[in-house]
CSV table of C-alpha atoms in Angstrom, one decimal:
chain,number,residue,atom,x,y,z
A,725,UNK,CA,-39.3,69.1,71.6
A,726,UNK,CA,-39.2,70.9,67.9
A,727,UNK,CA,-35.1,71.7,69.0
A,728,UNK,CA,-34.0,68.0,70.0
A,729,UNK,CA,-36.5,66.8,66.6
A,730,UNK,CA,-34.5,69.3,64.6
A,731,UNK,CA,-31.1,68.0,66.1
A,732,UNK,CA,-31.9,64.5,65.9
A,733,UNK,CA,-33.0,65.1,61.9
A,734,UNK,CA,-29.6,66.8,61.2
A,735,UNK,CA,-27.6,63.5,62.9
A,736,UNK,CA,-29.1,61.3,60.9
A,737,UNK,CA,-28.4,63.0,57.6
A,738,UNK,CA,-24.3,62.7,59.0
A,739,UNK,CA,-24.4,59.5,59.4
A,740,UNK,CA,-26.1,58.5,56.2
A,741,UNK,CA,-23.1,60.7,54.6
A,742,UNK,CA,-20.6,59.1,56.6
A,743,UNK,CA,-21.6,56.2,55.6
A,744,UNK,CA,-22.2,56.6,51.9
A,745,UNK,CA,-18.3,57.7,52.1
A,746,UNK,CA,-17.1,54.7,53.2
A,747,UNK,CA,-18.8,52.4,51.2
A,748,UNK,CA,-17.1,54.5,47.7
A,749,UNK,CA,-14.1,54.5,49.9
A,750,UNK,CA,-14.0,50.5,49.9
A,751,UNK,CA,-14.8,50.2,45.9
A,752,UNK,CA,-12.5,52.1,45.3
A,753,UNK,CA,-9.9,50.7,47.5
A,754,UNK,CA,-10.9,47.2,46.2
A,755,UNK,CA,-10.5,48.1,42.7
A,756,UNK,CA,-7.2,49.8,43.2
A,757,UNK,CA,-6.1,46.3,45.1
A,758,UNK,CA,-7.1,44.2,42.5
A,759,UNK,CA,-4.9,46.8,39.6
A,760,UNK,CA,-1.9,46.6,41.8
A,761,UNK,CA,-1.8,42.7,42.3
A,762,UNK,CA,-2.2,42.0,38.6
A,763,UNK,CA,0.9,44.4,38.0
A,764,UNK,CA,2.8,43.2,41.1
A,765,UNK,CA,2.2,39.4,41.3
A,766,UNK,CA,4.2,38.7,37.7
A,767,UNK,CA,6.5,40.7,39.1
A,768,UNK,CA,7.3,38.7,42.1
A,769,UNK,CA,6.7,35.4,40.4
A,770,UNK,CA,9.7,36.2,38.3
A,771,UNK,CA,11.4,37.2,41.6
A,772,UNK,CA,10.5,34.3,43.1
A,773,UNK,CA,8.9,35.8,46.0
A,774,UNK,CA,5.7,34.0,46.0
A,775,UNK,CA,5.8,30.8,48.5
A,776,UNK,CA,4.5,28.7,45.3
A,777,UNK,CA,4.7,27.9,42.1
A,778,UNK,CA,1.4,30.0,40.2
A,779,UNK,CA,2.9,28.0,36.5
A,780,UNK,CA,3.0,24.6,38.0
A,781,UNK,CA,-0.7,25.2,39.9
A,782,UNK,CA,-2.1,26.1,36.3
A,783,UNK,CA,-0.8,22.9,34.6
A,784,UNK,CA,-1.5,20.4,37.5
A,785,UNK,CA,-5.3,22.0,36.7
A,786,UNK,CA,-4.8,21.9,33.0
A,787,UNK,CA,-3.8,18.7,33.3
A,788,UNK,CA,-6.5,17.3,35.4
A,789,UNK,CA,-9.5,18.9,34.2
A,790,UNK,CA,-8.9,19.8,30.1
A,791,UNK,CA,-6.3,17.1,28.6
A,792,UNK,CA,-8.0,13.7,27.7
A,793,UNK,CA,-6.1,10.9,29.3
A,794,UNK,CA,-3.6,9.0,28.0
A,795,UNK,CA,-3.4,5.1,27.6
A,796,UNK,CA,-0.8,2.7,27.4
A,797,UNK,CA,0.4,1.1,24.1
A,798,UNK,CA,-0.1,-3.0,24.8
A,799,UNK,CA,2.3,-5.2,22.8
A,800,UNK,CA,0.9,-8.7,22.5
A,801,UNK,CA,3.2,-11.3,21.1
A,802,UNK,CA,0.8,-14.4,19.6
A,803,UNK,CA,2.3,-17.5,19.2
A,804,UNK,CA,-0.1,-19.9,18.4
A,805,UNK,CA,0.2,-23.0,16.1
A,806,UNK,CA,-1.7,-21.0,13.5
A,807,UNK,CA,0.9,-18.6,13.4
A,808,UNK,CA,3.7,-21.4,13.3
A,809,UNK,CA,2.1,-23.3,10.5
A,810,UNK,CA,1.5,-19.6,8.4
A,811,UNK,CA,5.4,-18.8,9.3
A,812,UNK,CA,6.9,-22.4,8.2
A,813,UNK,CA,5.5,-22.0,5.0
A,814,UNK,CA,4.4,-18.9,3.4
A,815,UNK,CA,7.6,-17.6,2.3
A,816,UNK,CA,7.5,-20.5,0.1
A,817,UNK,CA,3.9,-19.4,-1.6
A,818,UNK,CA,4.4,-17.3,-4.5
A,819,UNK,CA,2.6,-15.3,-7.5
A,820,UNK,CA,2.5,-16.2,-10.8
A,821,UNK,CA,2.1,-13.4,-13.6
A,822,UNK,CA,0.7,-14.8,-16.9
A,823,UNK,CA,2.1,-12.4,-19.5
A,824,UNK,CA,0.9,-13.1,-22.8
A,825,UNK,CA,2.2,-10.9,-26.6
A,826,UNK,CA,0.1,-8.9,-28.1
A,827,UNK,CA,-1.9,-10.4,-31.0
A,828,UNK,CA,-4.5,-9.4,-33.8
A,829,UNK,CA,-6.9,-10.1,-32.0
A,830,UNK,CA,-5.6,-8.7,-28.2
A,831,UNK,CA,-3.4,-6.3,-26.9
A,832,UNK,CA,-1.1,-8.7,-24.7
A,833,UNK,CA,1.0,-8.1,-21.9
A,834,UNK,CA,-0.4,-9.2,-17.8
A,835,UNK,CA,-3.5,-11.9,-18.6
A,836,UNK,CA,-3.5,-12.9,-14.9
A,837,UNK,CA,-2.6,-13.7,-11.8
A,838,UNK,CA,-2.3,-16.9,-9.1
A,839,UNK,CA,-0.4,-18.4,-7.1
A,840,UNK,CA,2.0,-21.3,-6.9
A,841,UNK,CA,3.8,-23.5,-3.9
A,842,UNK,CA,8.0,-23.6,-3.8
A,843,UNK,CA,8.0,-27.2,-3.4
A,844,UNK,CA,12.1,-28.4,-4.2
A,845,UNK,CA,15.5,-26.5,-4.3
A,846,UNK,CA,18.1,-28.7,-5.9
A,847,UNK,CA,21.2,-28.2,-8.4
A,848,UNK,CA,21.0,-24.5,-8.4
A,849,UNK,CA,17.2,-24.2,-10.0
A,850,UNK,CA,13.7,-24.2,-7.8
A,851,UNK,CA,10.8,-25.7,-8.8
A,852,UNK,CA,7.0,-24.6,-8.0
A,853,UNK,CA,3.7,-26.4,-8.5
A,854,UNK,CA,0.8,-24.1,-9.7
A,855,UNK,CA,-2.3,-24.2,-11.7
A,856,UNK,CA,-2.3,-25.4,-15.7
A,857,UNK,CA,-4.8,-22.7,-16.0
A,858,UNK,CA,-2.8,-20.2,-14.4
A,859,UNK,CA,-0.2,-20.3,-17.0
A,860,UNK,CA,-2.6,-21.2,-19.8
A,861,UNK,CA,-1.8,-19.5,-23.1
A,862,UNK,CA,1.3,-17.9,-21.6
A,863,UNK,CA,4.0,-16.6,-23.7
A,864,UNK,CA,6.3,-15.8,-20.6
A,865,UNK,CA,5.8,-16.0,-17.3
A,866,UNK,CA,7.2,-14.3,-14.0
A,867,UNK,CA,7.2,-15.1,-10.5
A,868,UNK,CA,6.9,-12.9,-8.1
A,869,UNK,CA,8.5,-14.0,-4.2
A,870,UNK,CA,7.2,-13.1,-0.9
A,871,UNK,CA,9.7,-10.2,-0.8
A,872,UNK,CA,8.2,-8.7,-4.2
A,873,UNK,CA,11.3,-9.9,-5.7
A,874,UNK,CA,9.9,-10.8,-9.7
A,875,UNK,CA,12.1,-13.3,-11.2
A,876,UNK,CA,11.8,-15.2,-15.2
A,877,UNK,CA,10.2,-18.7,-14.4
A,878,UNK,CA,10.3,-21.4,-17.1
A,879,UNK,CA,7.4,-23.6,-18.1
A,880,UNK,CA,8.7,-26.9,-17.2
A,881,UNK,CA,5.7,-28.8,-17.9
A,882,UNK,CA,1.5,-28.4,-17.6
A,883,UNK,CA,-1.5,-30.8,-17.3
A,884,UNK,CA,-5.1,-30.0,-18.3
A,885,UNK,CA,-6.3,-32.9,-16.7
A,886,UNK,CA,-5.4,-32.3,-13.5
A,887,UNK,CA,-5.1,-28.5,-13.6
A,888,UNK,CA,-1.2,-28.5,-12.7
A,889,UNK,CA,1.7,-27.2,-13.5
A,890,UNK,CA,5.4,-27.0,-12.7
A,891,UNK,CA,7.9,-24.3,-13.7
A,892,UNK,CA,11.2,-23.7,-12.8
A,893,UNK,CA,13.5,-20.4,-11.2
A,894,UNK,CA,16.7,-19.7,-10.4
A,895,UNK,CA,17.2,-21.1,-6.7
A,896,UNK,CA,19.5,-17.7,-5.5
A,897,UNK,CA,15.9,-15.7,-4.8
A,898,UNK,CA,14.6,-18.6,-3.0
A,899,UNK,CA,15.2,-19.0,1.1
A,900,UNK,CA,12.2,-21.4,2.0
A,901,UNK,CA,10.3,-24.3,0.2
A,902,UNK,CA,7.1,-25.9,1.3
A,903,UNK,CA,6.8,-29.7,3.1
A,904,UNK,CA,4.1,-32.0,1.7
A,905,UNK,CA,1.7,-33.9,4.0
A,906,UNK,CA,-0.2,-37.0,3.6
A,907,UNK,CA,-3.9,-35.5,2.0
A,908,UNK,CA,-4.7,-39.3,2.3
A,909,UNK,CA,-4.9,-38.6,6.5
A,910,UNK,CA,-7.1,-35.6,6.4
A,911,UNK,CA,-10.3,-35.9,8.0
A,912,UNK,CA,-13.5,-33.7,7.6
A,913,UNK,CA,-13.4,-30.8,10.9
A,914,UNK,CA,-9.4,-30.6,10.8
A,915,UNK,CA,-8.6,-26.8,10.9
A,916,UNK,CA,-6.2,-25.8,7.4
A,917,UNK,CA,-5.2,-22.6,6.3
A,918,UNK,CA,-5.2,-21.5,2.4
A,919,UNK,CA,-2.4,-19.0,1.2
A,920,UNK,CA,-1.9,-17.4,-2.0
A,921,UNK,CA,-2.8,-14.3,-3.7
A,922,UNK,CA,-6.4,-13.4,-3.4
A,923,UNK,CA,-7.4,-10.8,-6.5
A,924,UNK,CA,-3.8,-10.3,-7.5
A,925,UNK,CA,-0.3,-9.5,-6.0
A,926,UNK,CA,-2.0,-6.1,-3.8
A,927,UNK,CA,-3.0,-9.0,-1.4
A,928,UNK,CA,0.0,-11.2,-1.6
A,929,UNK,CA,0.3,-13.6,1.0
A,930,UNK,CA,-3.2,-13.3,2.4
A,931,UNK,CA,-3.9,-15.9,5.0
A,932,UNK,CA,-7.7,-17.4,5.4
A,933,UNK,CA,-8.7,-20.4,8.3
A,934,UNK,CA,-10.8,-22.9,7.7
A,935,UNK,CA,-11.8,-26.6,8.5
A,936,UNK,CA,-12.0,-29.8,5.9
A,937,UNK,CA,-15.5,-29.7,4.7
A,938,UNK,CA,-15.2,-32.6,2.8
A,939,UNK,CA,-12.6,-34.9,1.4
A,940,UNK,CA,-12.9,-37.5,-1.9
A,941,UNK,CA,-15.5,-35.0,-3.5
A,942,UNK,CA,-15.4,-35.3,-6.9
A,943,UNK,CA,-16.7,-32.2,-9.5
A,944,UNK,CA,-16.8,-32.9,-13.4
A,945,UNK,CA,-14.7,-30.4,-15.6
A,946,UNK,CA,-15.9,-29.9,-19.2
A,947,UNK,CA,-12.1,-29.4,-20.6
A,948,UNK,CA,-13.3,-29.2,-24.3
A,949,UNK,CA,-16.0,-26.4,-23.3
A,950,UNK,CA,-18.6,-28.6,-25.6
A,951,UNK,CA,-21.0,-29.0,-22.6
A,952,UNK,CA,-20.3,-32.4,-21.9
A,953,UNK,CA,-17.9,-33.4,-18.7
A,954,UNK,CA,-14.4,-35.1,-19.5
A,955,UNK,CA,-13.4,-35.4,-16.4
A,956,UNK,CA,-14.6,-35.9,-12.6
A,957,UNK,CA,-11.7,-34.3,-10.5
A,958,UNK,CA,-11.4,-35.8,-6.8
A,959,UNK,CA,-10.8,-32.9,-4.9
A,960,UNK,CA,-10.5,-31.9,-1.0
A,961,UNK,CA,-13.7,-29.1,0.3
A,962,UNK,CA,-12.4,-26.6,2.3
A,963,UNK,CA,-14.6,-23.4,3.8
A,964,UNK,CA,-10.9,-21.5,4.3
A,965,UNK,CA,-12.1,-18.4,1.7
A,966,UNK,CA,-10.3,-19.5,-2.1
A,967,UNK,CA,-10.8,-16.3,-4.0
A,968,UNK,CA,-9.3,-15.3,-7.5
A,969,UNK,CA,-6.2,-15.5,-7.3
A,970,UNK,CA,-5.7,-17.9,-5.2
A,971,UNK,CA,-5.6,-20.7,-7.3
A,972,UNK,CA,-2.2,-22.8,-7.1
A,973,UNK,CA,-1.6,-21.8,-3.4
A,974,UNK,CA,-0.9,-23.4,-1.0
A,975,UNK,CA,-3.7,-25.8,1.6
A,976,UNK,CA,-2.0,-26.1,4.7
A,977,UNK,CA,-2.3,-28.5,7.7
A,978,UNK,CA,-2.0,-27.2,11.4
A,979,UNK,CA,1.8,-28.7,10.7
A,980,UNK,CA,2.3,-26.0,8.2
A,981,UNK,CA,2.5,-28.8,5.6
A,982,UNK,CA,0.8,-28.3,2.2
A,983,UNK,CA,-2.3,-31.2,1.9
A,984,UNK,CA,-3.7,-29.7,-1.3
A,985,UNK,CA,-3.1,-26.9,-4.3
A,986,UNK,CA,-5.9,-24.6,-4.4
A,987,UNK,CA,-7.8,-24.7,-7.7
A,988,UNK,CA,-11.0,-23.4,-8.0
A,989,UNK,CA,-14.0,-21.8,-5.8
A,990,UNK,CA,-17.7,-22.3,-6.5
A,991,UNK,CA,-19.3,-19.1,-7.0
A,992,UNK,CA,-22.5,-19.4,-7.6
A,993,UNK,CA,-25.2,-17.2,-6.4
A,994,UNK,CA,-26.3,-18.2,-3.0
A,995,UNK,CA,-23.2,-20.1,-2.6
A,996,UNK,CA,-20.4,-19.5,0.1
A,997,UNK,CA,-17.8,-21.0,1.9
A,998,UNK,CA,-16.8,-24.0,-0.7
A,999,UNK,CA,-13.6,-23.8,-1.6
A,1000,UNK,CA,-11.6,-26.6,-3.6
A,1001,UNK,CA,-7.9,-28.0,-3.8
A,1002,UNK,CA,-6.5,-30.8,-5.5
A,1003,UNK,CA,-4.8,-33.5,-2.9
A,1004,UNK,CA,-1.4,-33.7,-2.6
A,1005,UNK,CA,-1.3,-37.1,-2.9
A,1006,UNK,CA,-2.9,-37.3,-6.0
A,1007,UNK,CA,-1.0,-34.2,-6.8
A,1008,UNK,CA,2.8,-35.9,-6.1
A,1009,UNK,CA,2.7,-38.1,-9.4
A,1010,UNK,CA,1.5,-35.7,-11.6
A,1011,UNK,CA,3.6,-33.1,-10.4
A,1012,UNK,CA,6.8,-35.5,-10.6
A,1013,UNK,CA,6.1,-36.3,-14.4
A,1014,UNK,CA,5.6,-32.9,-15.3
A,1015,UNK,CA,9.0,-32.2,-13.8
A,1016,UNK,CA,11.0,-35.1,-15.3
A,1017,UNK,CA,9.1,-35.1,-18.6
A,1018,UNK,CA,7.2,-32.0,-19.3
A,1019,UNK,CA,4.1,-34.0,-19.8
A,1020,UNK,CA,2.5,-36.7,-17.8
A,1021,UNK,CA,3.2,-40.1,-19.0
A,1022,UNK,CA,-0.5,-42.2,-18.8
A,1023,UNK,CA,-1.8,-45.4,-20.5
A,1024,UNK,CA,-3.0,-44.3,-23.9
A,1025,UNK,CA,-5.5,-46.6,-25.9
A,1026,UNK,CA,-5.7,-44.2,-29.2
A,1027,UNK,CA,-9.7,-43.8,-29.7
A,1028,UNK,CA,-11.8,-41.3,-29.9
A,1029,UNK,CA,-14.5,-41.9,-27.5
A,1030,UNK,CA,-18.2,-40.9,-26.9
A,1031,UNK,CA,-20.6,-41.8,-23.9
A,1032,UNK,CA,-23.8,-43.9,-25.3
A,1033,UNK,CA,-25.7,-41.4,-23.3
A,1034,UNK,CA,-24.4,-38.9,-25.6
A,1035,UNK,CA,-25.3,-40.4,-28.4
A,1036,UNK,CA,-29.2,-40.2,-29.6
A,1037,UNK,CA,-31.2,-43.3,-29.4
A,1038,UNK,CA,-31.9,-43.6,-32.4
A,1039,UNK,CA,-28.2,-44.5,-33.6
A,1040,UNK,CA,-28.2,-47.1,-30.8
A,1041,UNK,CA,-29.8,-49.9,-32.5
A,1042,UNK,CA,-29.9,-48.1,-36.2
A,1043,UNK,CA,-26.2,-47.1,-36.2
A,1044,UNK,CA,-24.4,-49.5,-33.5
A,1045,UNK,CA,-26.7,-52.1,-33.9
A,1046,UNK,CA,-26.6,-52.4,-29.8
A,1047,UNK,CA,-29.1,-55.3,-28.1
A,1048,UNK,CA,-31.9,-53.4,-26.5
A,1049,UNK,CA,-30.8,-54.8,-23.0
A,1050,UNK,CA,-27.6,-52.1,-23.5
A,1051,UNK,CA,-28.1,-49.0,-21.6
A,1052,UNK,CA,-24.9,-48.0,-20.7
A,1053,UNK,CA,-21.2,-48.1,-22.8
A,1054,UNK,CA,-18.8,-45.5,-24.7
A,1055,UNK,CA,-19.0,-45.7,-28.2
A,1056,UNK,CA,-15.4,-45.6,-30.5
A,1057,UNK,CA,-15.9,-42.8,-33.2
A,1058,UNK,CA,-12.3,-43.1,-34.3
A,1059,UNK,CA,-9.4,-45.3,-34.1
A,1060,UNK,CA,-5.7,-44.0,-34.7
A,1061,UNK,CA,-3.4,-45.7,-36.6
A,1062,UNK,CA,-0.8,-47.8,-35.4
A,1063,UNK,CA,-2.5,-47.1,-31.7
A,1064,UNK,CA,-2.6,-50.0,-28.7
A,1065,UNK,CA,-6.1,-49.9,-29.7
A,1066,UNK,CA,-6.2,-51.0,-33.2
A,1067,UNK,CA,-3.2,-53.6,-32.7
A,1068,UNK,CA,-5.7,-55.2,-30.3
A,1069,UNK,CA,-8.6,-55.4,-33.2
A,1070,UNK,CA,-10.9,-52.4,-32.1
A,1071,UNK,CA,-12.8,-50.3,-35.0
A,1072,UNK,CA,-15.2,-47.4,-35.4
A,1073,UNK,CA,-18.5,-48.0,-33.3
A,1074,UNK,CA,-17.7,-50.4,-31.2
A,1075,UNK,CA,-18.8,-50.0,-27.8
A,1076,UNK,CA,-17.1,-51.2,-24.8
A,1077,UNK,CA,-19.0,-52.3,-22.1
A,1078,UNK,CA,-16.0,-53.5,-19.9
A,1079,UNK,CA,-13.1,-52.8,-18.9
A,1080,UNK,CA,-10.9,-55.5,-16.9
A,1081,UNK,CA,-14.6,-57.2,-16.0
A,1082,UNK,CA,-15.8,-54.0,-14.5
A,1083,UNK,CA,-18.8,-52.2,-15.9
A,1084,UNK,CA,-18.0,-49.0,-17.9
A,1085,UNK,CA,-21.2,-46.6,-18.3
A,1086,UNK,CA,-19.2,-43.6,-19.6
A,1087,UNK,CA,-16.2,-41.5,-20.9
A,1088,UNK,CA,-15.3,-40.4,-17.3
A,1089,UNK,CA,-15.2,-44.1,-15.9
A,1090,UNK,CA,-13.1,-45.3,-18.3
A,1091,UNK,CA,-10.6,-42.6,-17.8
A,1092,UNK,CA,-10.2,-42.7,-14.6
A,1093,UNK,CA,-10.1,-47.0,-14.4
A,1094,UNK,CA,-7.3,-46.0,-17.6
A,1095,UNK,CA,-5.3,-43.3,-15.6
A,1096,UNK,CA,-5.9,-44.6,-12.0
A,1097,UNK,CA,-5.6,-47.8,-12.7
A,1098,UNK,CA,-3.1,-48.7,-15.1
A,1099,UNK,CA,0.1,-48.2,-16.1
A,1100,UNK,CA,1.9,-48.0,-19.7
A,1101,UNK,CA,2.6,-51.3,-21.0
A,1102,UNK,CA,0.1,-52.9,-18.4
A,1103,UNK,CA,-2.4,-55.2,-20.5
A,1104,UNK,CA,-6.1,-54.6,-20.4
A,1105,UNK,CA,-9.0,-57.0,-21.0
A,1106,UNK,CA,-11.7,-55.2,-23.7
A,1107,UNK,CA,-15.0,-56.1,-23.5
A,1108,UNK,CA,-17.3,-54.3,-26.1
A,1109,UNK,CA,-20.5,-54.9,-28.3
A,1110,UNK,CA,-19.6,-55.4,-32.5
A,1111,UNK,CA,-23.3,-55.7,-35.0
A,1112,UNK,CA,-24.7,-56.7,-31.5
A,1113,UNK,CA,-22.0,-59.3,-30.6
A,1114,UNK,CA,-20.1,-59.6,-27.6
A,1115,UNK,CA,-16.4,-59.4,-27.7
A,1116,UNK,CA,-13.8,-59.2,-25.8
A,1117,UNK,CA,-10.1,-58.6,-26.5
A,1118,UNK,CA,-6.7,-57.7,-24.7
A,1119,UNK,CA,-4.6,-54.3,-25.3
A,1120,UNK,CA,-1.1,-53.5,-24.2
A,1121,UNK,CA,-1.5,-50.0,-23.5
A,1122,UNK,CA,1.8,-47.8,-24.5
A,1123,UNK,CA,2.5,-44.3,-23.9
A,1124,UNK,CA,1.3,-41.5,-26.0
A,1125,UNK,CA,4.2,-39.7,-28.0
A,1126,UNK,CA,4.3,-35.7,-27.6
């Protein structure tokens, strides 16, 4: 037994060796396979020997698993009666440039910037309404197109009353001018759009939506700056955004016809979304004057008036010697001479009461029954209180001389 042990011992260890052999054998082989096909198979890729394409394999994987993927470019084209009203009339919505000379007391050149409406191309010269405090103070004035074209405009006339103006241009810059609506139609919920120049000519043109928040609102202006209101505009709310800037654009109707000229936006604290514009309507005449005449021709009474409220109480009975039943009137502090009002007998502290038999209780309402109501050389009954007396007398009101 010890011989066939012995034998069987020295088999095993051979085969063990054999085997170990083969194993280093097949690393080796392996590693000398993979050397030889990364030197051979860009060899036989270049021959084109391989039954595929190795280049195109690699960027079909690329493509699918590394690169983002890649969308489509979508061209809308809106059309929408928004857009038709914006493209019938902003061409014809401009910037104004208020340049003013240099001075003791300032350094001159831009003061401001607004906006202003192309409304009439005729004989060679265009004419735009804008704001009378736009071009306040101005010594020149530029307009500046919807191209960025900046053309020399000409003051043709200005109103502090109604905060309008009208100035004139040279009619070869100008391709487009604005349609007016009827502002007397316009109902509160209609959609308009406000155009102008929102914070100066960097945001020319801007575009803003809105509705009619309000129409026949009426705000007092203090023109004088003395505290005391001159005037109660009648003016058209609007929540379209009116911003700096803006003021003498243009408020359009869904038609793309201007119902109103941006003036002024409330900005209070706390307060959004109440924008103002003058109507048109009211706008036409004043604007037509101002063209024709450089001023706009009203009923003028020559007197220097004061509202009884404004006036202490004391000087009511002490001073203007007024019954105690009078609450309400506007006192004369001055008459000019040669005026409708002293031809007609009126002197210093009389205070009218009525005007045409309708009650007057201050400055305001007898301006606006004077400008709304009458026209030059129309007469005007006078009723008014004299050392406690009533009176009353007729005026033939005449035009005020520039």
């Amino acid at each position: 037994m010890g011989y066939y042990d012995d034998h069987y011992d020295h088999l095993r260890q051979k085969q063990k060796g054999n085997r170990g052999g083969a194993i280093l054998s097949g690393v080796v082989g392996a590693i000398l396979g993979g050397l030889l096909v990364i030197v051979a198979v860009p060899s036989l890729v270049k021959w084109d020997v391989l039954p595929y394409n190795m280049e195109q394999n690699e960027k079909n994987v690329s493509e699918t698993t590394d690169q983002p993927k890649v969308e489509k470019n979508v061209t809308v084209n809106v059309v929408s009666q928004v857009t038709q009203a914006v493209d019938k009339v902003s061409e014809a919505v401009v910037g104004v440039v208020n340049i003013q000379e240099a001075s003791f007391w300032s350094e001159g050149g831009e003061a401001g910037t607004g906006s202003g409406v192309i409304y009439k191309k005729e004989n060679g010269k265009a004419f735009i309404v804008t704001n009378h405090h736009v071009i306040e103070g101005a010594s020149r004035v530029e307009v500046s197109l919807s191209d960025g074209t900046k053309v020399k405009a000409r003051i043709l006339g200005s109103d502090v009353w109604t905060d309008l103006a009208v100035l004139e241009i040279d009619a070869k810059h100008v391709t487009k001018v604005a349609e007016f609506g009827n502002s007397d139609v316009v109902k509160p919920g209609e959609p308009v759009i406000a155009i102008g120049n929102p914070l100066g000519l960097q945001f020319a043109g801007s575009v803003t939506q809105g509705i009619i928040s309000g129409t026949k609102r009426t705000i007092p202006i203090d023109i004088d700056q003395d505290g005391i209101p001159d005037w109660h505009a009648e003016v058209l709310q609007t929540d379209a955004a009116i911003n700096p800037g803006n003021s003498g654009g243009a408020l359009v109707n869904i038609e793309g016809q201007v119902i109103g000229i941006n003036s002024m936006k409330i900005a209070e604290q706390a307060v959004e979304g109440i924008g103002l514009a003058i109507p048109i309507n009211y706008a036409k005449p004043v604007i037509s004057d101002l063209e024709k005449f450089g001023q706009v021709r009203r009923p003028y009474m020559g007197v220097e008036l004061r509202s009884l409220s404004d006036i202490p109480a004391y000087h009511w009975q002490e001073t203007l010697h007024l019954p105690p039943s009078v609450k309400e009137g506007v006192a004369i502090l001055q008459v000019v001479p040669g005026s409708p009002a002293e031809r007609a007998g009126l002197r210093e502290f009389d205070v009218i009461v009525e005007l045409d038999g309708e009650k007057i209780a201050d400055v305001i309402e007898l301006r606006k029954h004077l400008y709304n109501r009458k026209q030059i050389g129309d007469t005007m009954k006078v009723t008014f209180y004299r050392d406690g007396q009533k009176k009353t007398v007729t005026m033939k009101l005449a035009r005020q001389s520039l």
